[in-house]
PDB file of C-alpha atoms in Angstrom:
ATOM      1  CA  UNK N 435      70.323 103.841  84.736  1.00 36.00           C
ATOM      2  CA  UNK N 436      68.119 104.615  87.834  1.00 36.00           C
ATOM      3  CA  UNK N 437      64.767 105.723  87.389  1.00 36.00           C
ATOM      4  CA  UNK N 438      63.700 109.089  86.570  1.00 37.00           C
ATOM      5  CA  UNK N 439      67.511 109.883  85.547  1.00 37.00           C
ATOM      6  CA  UNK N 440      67.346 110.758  81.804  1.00 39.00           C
ATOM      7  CA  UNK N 441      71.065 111.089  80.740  1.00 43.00           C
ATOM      8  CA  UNK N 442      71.232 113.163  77.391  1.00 42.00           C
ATOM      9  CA  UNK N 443      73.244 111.930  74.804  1.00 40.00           C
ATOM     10  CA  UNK N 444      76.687 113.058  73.040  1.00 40.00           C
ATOM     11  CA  UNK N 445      77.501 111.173  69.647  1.00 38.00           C
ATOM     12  CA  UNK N 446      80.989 110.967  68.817  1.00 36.00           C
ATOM     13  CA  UNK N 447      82.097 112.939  65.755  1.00 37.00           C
ATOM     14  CA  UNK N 448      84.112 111.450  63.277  1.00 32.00           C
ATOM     15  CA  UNK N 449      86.870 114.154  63.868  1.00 33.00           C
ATOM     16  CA  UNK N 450      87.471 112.500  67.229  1.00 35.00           C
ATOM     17  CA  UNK N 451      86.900 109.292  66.193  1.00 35.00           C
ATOM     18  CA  UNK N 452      89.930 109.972  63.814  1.00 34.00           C
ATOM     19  CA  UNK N 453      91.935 111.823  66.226  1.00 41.00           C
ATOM     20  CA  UNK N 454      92.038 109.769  69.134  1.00 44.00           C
ATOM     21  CA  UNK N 455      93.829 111.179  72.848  1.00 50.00           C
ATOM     22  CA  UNK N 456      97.468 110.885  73.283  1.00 48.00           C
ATOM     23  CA  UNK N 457      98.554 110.618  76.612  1.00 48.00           C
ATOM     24  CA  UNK N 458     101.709 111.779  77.073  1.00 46.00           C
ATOM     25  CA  UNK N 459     104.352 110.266  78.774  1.00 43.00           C
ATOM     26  CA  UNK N 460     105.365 110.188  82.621  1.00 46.00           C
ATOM     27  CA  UNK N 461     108.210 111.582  82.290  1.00 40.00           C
ATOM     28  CA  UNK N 462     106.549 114.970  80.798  1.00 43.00           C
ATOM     29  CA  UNK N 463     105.224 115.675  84.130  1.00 49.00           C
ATOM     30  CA  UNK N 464     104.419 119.794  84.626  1.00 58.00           C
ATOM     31  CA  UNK N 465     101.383 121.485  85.516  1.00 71.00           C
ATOM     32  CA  UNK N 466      99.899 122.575  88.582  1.00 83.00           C
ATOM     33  CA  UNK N 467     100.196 119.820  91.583  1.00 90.00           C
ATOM     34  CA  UNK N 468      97.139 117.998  92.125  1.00 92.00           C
ATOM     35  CA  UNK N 469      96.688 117.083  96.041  1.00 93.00           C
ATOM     36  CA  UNK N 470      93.814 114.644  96.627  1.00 93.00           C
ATOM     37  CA  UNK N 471      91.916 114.322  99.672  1.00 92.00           C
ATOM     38  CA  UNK N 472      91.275 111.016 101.119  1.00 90.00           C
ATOM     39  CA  UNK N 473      87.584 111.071 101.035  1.00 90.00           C
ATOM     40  CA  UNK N 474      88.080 111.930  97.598  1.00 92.00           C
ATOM     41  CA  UNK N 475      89.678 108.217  97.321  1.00 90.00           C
ATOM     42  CA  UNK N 476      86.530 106.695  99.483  1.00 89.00           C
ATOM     43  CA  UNK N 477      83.947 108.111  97.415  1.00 92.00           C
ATOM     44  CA  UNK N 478      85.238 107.419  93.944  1.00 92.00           C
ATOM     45  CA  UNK N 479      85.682 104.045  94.895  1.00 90.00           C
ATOM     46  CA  UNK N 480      81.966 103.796  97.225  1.00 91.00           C
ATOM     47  CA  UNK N 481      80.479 104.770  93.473  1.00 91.00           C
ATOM     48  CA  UNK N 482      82.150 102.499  91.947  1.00 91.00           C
ATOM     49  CA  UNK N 483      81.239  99.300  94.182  1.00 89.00           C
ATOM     50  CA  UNK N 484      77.532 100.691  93.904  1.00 87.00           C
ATOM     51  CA  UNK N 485      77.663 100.980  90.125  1.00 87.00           C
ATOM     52  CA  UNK N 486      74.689 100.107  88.073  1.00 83.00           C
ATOM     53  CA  UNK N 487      74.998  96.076  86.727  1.00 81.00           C
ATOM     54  CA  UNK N 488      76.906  96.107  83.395  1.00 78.00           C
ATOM     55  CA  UNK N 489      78.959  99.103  84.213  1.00 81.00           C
ATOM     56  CA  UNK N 490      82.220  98.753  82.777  1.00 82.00           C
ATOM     57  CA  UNK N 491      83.041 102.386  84.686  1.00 88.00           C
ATOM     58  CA  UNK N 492      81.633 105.286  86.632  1.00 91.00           C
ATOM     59  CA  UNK N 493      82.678 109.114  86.777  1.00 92.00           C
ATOM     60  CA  UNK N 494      81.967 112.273  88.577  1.00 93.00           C
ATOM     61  CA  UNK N 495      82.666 115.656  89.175  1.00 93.00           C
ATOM     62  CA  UNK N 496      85.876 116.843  90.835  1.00 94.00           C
ATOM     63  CA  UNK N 497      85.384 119.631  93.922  1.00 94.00           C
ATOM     64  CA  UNK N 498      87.763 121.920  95.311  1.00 93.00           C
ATOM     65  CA  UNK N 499      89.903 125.170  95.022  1.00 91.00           C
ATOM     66  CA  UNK N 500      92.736 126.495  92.964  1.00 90.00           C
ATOM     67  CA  UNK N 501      95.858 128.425  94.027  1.00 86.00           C
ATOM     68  CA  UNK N 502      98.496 129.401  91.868  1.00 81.00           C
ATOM     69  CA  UNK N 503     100.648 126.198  92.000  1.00 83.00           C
ATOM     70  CA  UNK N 504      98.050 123.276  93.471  1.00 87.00           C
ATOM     71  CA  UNK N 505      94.565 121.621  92.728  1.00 91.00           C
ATOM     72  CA  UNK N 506      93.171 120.771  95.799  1.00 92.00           C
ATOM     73  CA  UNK N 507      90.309 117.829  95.631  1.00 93.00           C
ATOM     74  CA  UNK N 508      88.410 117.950  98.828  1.00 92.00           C
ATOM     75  CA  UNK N 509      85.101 116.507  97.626  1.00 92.00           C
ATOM     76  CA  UNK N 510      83.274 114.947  94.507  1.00 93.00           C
ATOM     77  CA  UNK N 511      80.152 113.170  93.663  1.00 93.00           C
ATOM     78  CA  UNK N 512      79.073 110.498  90.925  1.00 92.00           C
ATOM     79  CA  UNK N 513      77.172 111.348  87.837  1.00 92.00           C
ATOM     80  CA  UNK N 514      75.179 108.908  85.942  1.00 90.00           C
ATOM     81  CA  UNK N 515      76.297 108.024  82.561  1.00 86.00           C
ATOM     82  CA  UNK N 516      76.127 105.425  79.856  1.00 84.00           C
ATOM     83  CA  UNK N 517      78.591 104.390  77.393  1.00 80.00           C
ATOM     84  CA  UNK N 518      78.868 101.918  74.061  1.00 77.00           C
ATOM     85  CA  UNK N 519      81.119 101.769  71.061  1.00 74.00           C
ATOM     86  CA  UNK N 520      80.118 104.906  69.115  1.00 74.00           C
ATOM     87  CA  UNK N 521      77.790 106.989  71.587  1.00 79.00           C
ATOM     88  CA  UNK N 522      78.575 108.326  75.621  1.00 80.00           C
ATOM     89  CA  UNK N 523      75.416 109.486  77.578  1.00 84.00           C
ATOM     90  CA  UNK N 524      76.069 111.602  80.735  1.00 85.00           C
ATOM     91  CA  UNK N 525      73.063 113.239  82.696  1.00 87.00           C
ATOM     92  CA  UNK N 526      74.415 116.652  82.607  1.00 87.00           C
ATOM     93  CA  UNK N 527      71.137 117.552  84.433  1.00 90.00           C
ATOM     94  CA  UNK N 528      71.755 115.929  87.376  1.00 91.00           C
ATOM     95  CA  UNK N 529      75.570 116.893  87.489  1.00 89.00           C
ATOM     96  CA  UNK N 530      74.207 120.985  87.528  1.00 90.00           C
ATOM     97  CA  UNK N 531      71.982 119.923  90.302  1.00 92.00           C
ATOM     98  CA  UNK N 532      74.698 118.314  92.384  1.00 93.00           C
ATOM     99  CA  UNK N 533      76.640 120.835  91.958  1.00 92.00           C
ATOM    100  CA  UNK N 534      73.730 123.450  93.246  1.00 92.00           C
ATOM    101  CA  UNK N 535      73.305 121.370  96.220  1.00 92.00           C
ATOM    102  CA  UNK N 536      77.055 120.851  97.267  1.00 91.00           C
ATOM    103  CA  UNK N 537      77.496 124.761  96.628  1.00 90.00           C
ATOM    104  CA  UNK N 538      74.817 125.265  99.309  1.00 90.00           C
ATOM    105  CA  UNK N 539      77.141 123.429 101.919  1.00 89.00           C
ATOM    106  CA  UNK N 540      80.763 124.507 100.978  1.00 88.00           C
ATOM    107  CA  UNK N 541      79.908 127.571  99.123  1.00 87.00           C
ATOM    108  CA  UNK N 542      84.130 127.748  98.482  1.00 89.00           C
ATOM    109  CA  UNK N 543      84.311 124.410  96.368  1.00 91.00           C
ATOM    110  CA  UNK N 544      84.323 124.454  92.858  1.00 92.00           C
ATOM    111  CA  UNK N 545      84.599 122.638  89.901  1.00 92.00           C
ATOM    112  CA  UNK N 546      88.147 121.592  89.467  1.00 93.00           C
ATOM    113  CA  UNK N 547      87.692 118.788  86.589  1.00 92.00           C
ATOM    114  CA  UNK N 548      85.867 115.455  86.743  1.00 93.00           C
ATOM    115  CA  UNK N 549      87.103 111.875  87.165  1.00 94.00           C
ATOM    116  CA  UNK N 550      86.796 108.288  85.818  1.00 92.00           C
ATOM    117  CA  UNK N 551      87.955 104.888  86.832  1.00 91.00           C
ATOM    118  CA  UNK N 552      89.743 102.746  84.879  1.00 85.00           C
ATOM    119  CA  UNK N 553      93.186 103.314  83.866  1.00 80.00           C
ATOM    120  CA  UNK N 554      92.617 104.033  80.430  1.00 78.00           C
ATOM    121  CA  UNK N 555      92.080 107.554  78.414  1.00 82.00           C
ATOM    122  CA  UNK N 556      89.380 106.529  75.790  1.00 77.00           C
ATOM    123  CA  UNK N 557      87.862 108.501  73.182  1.00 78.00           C
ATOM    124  CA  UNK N 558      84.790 108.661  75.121  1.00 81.00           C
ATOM    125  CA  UNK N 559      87.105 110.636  77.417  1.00 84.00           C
ATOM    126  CA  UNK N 560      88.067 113.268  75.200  1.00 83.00           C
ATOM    127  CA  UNK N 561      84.032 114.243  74.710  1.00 83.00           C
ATOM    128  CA  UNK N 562      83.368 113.911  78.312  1.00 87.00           C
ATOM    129  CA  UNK N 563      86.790 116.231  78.847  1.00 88.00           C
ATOM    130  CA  UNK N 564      84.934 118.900  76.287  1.00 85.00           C
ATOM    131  CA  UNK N 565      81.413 119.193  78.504  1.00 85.00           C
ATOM    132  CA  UNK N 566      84.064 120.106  81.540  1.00 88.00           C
ATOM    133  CA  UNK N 567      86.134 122.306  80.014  1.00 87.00           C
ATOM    134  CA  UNK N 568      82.712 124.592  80.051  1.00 86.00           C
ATOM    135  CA  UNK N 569      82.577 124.229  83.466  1.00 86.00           C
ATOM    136  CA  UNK N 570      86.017 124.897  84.473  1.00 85.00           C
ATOM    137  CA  UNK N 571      88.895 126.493  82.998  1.00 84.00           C
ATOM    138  CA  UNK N 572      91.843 123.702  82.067  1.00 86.00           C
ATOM    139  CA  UNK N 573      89.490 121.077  84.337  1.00 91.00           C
ATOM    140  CA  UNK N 574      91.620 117.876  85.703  1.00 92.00           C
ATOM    141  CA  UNK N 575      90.904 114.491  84.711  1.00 92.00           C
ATOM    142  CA  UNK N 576      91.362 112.259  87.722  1.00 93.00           C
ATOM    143  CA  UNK N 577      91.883 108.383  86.385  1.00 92.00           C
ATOM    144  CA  UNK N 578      91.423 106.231  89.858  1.00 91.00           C
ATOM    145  CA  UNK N 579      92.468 101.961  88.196  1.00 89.00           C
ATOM    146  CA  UNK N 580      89.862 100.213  90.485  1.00 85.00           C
ATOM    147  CA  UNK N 581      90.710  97.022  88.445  1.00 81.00           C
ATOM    148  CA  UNK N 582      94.144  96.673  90.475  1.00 81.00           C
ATOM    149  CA  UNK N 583      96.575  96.490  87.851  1.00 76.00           C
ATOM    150  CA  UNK N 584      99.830  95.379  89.646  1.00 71.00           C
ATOM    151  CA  UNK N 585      98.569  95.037  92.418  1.00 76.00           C
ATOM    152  CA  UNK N 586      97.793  98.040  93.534  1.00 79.00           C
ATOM    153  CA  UNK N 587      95.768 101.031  92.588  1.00 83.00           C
ATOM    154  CA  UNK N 588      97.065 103.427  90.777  1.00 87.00           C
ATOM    155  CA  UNK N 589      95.696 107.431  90.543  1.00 90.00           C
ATOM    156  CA  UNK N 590      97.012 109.363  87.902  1.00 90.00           C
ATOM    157  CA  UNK N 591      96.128 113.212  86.890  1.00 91.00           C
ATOM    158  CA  UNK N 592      95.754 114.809  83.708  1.00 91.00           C
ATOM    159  CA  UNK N 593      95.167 118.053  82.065  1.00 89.00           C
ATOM    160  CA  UNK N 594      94.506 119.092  77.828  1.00 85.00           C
ATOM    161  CA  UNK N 595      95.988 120.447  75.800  1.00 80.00           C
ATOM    162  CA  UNK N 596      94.522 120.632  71.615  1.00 76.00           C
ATOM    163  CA  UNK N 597      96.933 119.247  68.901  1.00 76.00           C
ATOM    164  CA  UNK N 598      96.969 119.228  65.345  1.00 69.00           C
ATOM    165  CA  UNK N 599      97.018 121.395  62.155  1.00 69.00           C
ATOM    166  CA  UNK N 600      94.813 124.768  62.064  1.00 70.00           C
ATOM    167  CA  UNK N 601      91.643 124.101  59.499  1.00 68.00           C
ATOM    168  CA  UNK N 602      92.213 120.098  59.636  1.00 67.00           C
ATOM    169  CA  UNK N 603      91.893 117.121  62.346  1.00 65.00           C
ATOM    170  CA  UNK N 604      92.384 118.518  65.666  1.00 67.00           C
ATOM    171  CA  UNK N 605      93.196 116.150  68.482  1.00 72.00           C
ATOM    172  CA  UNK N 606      93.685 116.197  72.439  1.00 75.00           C
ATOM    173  CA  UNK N 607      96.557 115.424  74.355  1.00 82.00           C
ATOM    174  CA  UNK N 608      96.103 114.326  77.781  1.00 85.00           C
ATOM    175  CA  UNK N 609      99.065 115.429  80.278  1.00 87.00           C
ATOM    176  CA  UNK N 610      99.873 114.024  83.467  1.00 89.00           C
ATOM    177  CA  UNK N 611     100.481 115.760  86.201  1.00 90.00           C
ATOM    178  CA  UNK N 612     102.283 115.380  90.082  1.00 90.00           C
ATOM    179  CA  UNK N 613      99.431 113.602  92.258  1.00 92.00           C
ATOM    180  CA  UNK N 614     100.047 114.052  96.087  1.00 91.00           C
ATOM    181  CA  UNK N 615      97.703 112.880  98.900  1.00 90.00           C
ATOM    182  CA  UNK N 616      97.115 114.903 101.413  1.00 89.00           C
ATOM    183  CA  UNK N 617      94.983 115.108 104.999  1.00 86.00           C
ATOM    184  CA  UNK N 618      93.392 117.208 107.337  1.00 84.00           C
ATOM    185  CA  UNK N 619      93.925 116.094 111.052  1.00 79.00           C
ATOM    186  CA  UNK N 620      90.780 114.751 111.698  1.00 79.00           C
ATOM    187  CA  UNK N 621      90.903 112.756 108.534  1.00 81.00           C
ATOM    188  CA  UNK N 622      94.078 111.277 109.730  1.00 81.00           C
ATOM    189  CA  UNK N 623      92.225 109.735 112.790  1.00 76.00           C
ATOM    190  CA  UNK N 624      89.864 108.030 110.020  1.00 78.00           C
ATOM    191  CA  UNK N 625      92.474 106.800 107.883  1.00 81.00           C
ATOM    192  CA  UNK N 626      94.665 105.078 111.016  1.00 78.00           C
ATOM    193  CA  UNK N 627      91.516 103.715 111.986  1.00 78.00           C
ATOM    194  CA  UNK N 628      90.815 101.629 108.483  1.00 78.00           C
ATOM    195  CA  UNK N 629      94.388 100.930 108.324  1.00 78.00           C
ATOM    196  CA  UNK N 630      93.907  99.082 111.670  1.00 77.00           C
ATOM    197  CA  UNK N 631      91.349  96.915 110.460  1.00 78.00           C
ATOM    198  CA  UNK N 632      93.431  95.343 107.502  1.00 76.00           C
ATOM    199  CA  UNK N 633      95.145  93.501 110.747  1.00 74.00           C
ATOM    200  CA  UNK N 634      91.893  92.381 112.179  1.00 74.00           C
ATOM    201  CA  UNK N 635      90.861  89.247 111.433  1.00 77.00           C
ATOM    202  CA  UNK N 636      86.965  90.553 111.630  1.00 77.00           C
ATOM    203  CA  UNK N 637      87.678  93.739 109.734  1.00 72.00           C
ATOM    204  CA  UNK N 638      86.609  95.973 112.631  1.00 73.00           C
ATOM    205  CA  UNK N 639      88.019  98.026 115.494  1.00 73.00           C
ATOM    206  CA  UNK N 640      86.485 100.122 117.679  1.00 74.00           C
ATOM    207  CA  UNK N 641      87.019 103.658 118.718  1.00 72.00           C
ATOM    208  CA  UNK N 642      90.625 104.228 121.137  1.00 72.00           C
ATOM    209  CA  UNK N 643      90.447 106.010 124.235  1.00 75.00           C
ATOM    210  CA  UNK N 644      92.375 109.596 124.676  1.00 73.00           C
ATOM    211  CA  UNK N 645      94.745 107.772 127.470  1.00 76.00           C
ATOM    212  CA  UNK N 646      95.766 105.015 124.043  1.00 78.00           C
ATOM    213  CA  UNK N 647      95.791 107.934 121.499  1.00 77.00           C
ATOM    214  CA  UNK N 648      98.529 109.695 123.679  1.00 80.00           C
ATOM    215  CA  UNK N 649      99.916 106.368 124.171  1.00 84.00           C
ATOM    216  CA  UNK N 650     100.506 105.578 120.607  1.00 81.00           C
ATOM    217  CA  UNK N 651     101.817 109.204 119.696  1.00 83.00           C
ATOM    218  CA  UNK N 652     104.579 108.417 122.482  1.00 87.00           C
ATOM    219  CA  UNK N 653     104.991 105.724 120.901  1.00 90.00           C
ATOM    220  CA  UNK N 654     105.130 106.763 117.374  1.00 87.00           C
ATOM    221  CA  UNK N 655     107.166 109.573 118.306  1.00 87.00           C
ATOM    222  CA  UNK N 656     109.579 107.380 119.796  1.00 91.00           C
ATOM    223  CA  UNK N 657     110.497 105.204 116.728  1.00 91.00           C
ATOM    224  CA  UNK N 658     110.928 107.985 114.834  1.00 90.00           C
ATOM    225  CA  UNK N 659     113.286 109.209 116.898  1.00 89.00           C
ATOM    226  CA  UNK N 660     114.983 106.148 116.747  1.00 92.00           C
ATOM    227  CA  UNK N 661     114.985 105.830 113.297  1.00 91.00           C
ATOM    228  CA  UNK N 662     116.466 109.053 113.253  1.00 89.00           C
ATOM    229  CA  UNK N 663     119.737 108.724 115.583  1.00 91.00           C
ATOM    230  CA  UNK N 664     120.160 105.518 113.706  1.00 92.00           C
ATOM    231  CA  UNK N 665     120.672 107.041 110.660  1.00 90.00           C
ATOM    232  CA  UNK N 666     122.867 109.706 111.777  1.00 89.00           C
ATOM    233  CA  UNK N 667     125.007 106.885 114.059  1.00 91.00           C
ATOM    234  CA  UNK N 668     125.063 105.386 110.711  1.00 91.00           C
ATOM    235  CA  UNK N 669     126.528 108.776 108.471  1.00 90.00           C
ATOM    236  CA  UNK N 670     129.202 109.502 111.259  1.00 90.00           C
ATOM    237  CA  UNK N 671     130.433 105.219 110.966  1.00 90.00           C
ATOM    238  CA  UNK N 672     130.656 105.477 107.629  1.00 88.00           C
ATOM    239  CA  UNK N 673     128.322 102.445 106.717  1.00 89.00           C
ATOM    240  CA  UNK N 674     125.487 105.655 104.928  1.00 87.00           C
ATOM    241  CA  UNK N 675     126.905 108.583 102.290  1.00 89.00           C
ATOM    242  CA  UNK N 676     125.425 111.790 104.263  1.00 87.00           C
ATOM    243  CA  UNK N 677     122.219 113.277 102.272  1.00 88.00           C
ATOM    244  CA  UNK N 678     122.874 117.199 102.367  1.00 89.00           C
ATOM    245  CA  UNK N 679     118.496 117.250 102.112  1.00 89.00           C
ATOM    246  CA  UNK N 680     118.331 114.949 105.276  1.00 88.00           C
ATOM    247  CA  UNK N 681     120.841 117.209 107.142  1.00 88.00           C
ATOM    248  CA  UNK N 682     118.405 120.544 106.406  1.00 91.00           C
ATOM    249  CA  UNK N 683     115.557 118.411 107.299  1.00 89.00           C
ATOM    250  CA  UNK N 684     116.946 117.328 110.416  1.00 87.00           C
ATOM    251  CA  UNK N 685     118.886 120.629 110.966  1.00 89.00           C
ATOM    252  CA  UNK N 686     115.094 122.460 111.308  1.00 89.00           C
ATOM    253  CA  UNK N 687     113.773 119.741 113.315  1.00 85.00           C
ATOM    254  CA  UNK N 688     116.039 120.610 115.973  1.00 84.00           C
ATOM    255  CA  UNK N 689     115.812 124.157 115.344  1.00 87.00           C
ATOM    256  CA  UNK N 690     112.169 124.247 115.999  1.00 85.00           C
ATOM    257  CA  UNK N 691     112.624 121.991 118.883  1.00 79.00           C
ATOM    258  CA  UNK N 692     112.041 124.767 122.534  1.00 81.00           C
ATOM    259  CA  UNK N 693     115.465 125.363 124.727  1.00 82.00           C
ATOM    260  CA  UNK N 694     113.809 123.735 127.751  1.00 84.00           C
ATOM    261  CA  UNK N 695     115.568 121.686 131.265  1.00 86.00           C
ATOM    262  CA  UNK N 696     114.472 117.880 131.275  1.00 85.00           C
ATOM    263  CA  UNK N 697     112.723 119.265 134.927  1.00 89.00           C
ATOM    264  CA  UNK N 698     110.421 121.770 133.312  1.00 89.00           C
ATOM    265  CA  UNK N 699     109.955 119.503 130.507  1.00 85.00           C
ATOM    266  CA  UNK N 700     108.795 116.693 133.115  1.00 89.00           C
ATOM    267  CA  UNK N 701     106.848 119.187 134.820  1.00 91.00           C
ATOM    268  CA  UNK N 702     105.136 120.326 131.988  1.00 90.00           C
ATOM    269  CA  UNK N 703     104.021 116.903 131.200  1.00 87.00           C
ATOM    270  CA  UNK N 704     103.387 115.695 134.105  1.00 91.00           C
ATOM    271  CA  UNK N 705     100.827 119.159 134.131  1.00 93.00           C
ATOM    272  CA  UNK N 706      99.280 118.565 130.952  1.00 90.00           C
ATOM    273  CA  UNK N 707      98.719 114.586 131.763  1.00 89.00           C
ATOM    274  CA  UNK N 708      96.492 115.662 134.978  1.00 92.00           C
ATOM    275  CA  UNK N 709      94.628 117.557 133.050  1.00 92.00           C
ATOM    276  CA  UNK N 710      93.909 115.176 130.555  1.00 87.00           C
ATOM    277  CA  UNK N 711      93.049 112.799 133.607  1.00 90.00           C
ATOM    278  CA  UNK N 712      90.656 115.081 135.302  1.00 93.00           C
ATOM    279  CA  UNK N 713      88.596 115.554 132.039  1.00 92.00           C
ATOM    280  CA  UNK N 714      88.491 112.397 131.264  1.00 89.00           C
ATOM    281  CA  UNK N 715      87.167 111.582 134.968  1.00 92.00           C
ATOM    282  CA  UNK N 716      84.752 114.803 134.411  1.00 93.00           C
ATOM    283  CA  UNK N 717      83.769 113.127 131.482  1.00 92.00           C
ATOM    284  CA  UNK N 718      82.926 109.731 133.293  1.00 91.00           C
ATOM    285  CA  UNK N 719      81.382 111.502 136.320  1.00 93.00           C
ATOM    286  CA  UNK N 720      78.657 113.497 133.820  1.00 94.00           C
ATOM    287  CA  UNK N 721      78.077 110.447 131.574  1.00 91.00           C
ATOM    288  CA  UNK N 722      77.315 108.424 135.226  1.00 92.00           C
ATOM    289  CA  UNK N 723      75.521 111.528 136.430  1.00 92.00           C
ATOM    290  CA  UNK N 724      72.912 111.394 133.135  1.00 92.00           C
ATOM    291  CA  UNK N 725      72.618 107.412 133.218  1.00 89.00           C
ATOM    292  CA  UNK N 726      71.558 107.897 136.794  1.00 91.00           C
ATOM    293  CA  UNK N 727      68.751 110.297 136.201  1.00 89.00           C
ATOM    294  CA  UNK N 728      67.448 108.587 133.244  1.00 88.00           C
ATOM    295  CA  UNK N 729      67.180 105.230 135.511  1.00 87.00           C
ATOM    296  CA  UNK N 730      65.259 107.819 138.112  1.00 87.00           C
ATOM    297  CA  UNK N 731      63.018 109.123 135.804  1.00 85.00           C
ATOM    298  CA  UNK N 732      61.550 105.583 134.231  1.00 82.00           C
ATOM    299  CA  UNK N 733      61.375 104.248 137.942  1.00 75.00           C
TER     300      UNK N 733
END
């Protein structure tokens, strides 16, 4: 642990020592939808990287907001904690003051659960789950397997639920839940960026211009449409069975296309493209403009 962090301590009882989780399986999947934020991802696995030597794990606290059929993670942050075979220290101090601070930013995220990484549900888990569950109502266990277990990394979601006989051994069963990743548009630029980089021999790429960005929507858009009068050349031949979900799909992608002439189309673009041209040369000219009068001035 890091100086001046003084985790406190929870002992594990011998009731959950006897009555281990139970993690149900896959196929049991219900529960609200848990949609995880990309940053989310980067963070968990930044704290993980920076963990302290001997560190089988690390976990933190889960931020975000609640509807009536979604989790949304937007944000989290690491709390320190220590772990052997019979005892689990978390500085529960620190989480509260986390918490304070991050409420002082985004005054609209809350605590939605906590996670861990690893792709195991220990009993250490279970006491960790109980300091949460004071924190949030039915909080989400987030399990993010940084080890890489075939071969890729796999995120799973849980909630708990208590099992057992009234007046003897109670337990906790850990359920999974639907885990969907989702993005805001600026966090899509981010994430095409470090996907770019995996093809770069030195791992880095720099910023694209507005000119490539509209470049490589055309682009994008243009395979897709491809793809997409493929398939249906394919349904009307024969060589595909028609998917009645593809058809709506594809029935309100053309619905919510505008009832426009190719000319006013053209002209449209052709409108919008100048304009993007005479900001950009705006842009240049004032950049110029500043250089210029910084060289004056140290003269």
């Amino acid at each position: 642990m890091s100086r001046g962090v003084r985790p406190t301590p929870f002992s594990l009882s011998p009731a959950v020592m006897a009555a281990p989780a139970v993690v149900v399986a896959p196929g049991s999947l219900h529960g609200p939808v848990v949609k995880v934020h990309p940053v989310v991802l980067a963070s968990i696995v930044d704290s993980y990287e920076r963990r302290n030597e001997g560190a089988a794990r690390v976990i933190g606290t889960l931020l975000g907001s609640v509807d009536k059929h979604s989790v949304e993670v937007t944000n989290c942050f690491s709390v320190p904690h220590n772990e052997s075979e019979d005892e689990v220290a978390v500085d529960m101090e620190f989480a509260k003051n986390m918490y304070e601070l991050h409420k002082k930013v985004s005054s609209a995220e809350q605590i939605l659960g906590w996670y861990a990484t690893g792709n195991d549900i220990t009993e250490h888990s279970v006491l960790i789950h109980e300091y949460y569950s004071r924190e949030a109502t039915n909080p989400i266990h987030l399990t993010v397997d940084t080890s890489l277990e075939g071969g890729r990394m796999n995120i799973k979601a849980y909630i708990s639920t208590p099992m057992g006989v009234p007046g003897k051994t109670m337990g906790v069963m850990f359920t999974p839940l639907t885990v969907q990743f989702i993005h805001y548009d600026t966090e899509r630029i981010g994430i095409d960026l470090i996907t770019k980089t995996c093809f770069n021999p030195n791992r880095s790429i720099g910023l694209t211009s507005d000119l490539q960005q509209v470049g490589s929507a055309a682009t994008g858009l243009q395979d897709s449409l491809s793809t997409v009068l493929q398939y249906a050349e394919d349904v009307l031949s024969g060589k595909v069975s028609a998917d009645n979900n593809v058809g709506r799909f594809l029935m309100d992608l053309v619905n919510q296309v505008p009832k426009i002439t190719p000319e006013d189309f053209e002209a449209m673009l052709n409108s919008n493209i100048n304009d993007l041209l005479m900001v950009t040369y705006l842009a240049n000219l004032t950049q110029s403009q500043i250089a210029l009068n910084e060289k004056l001035l140290n003269l």
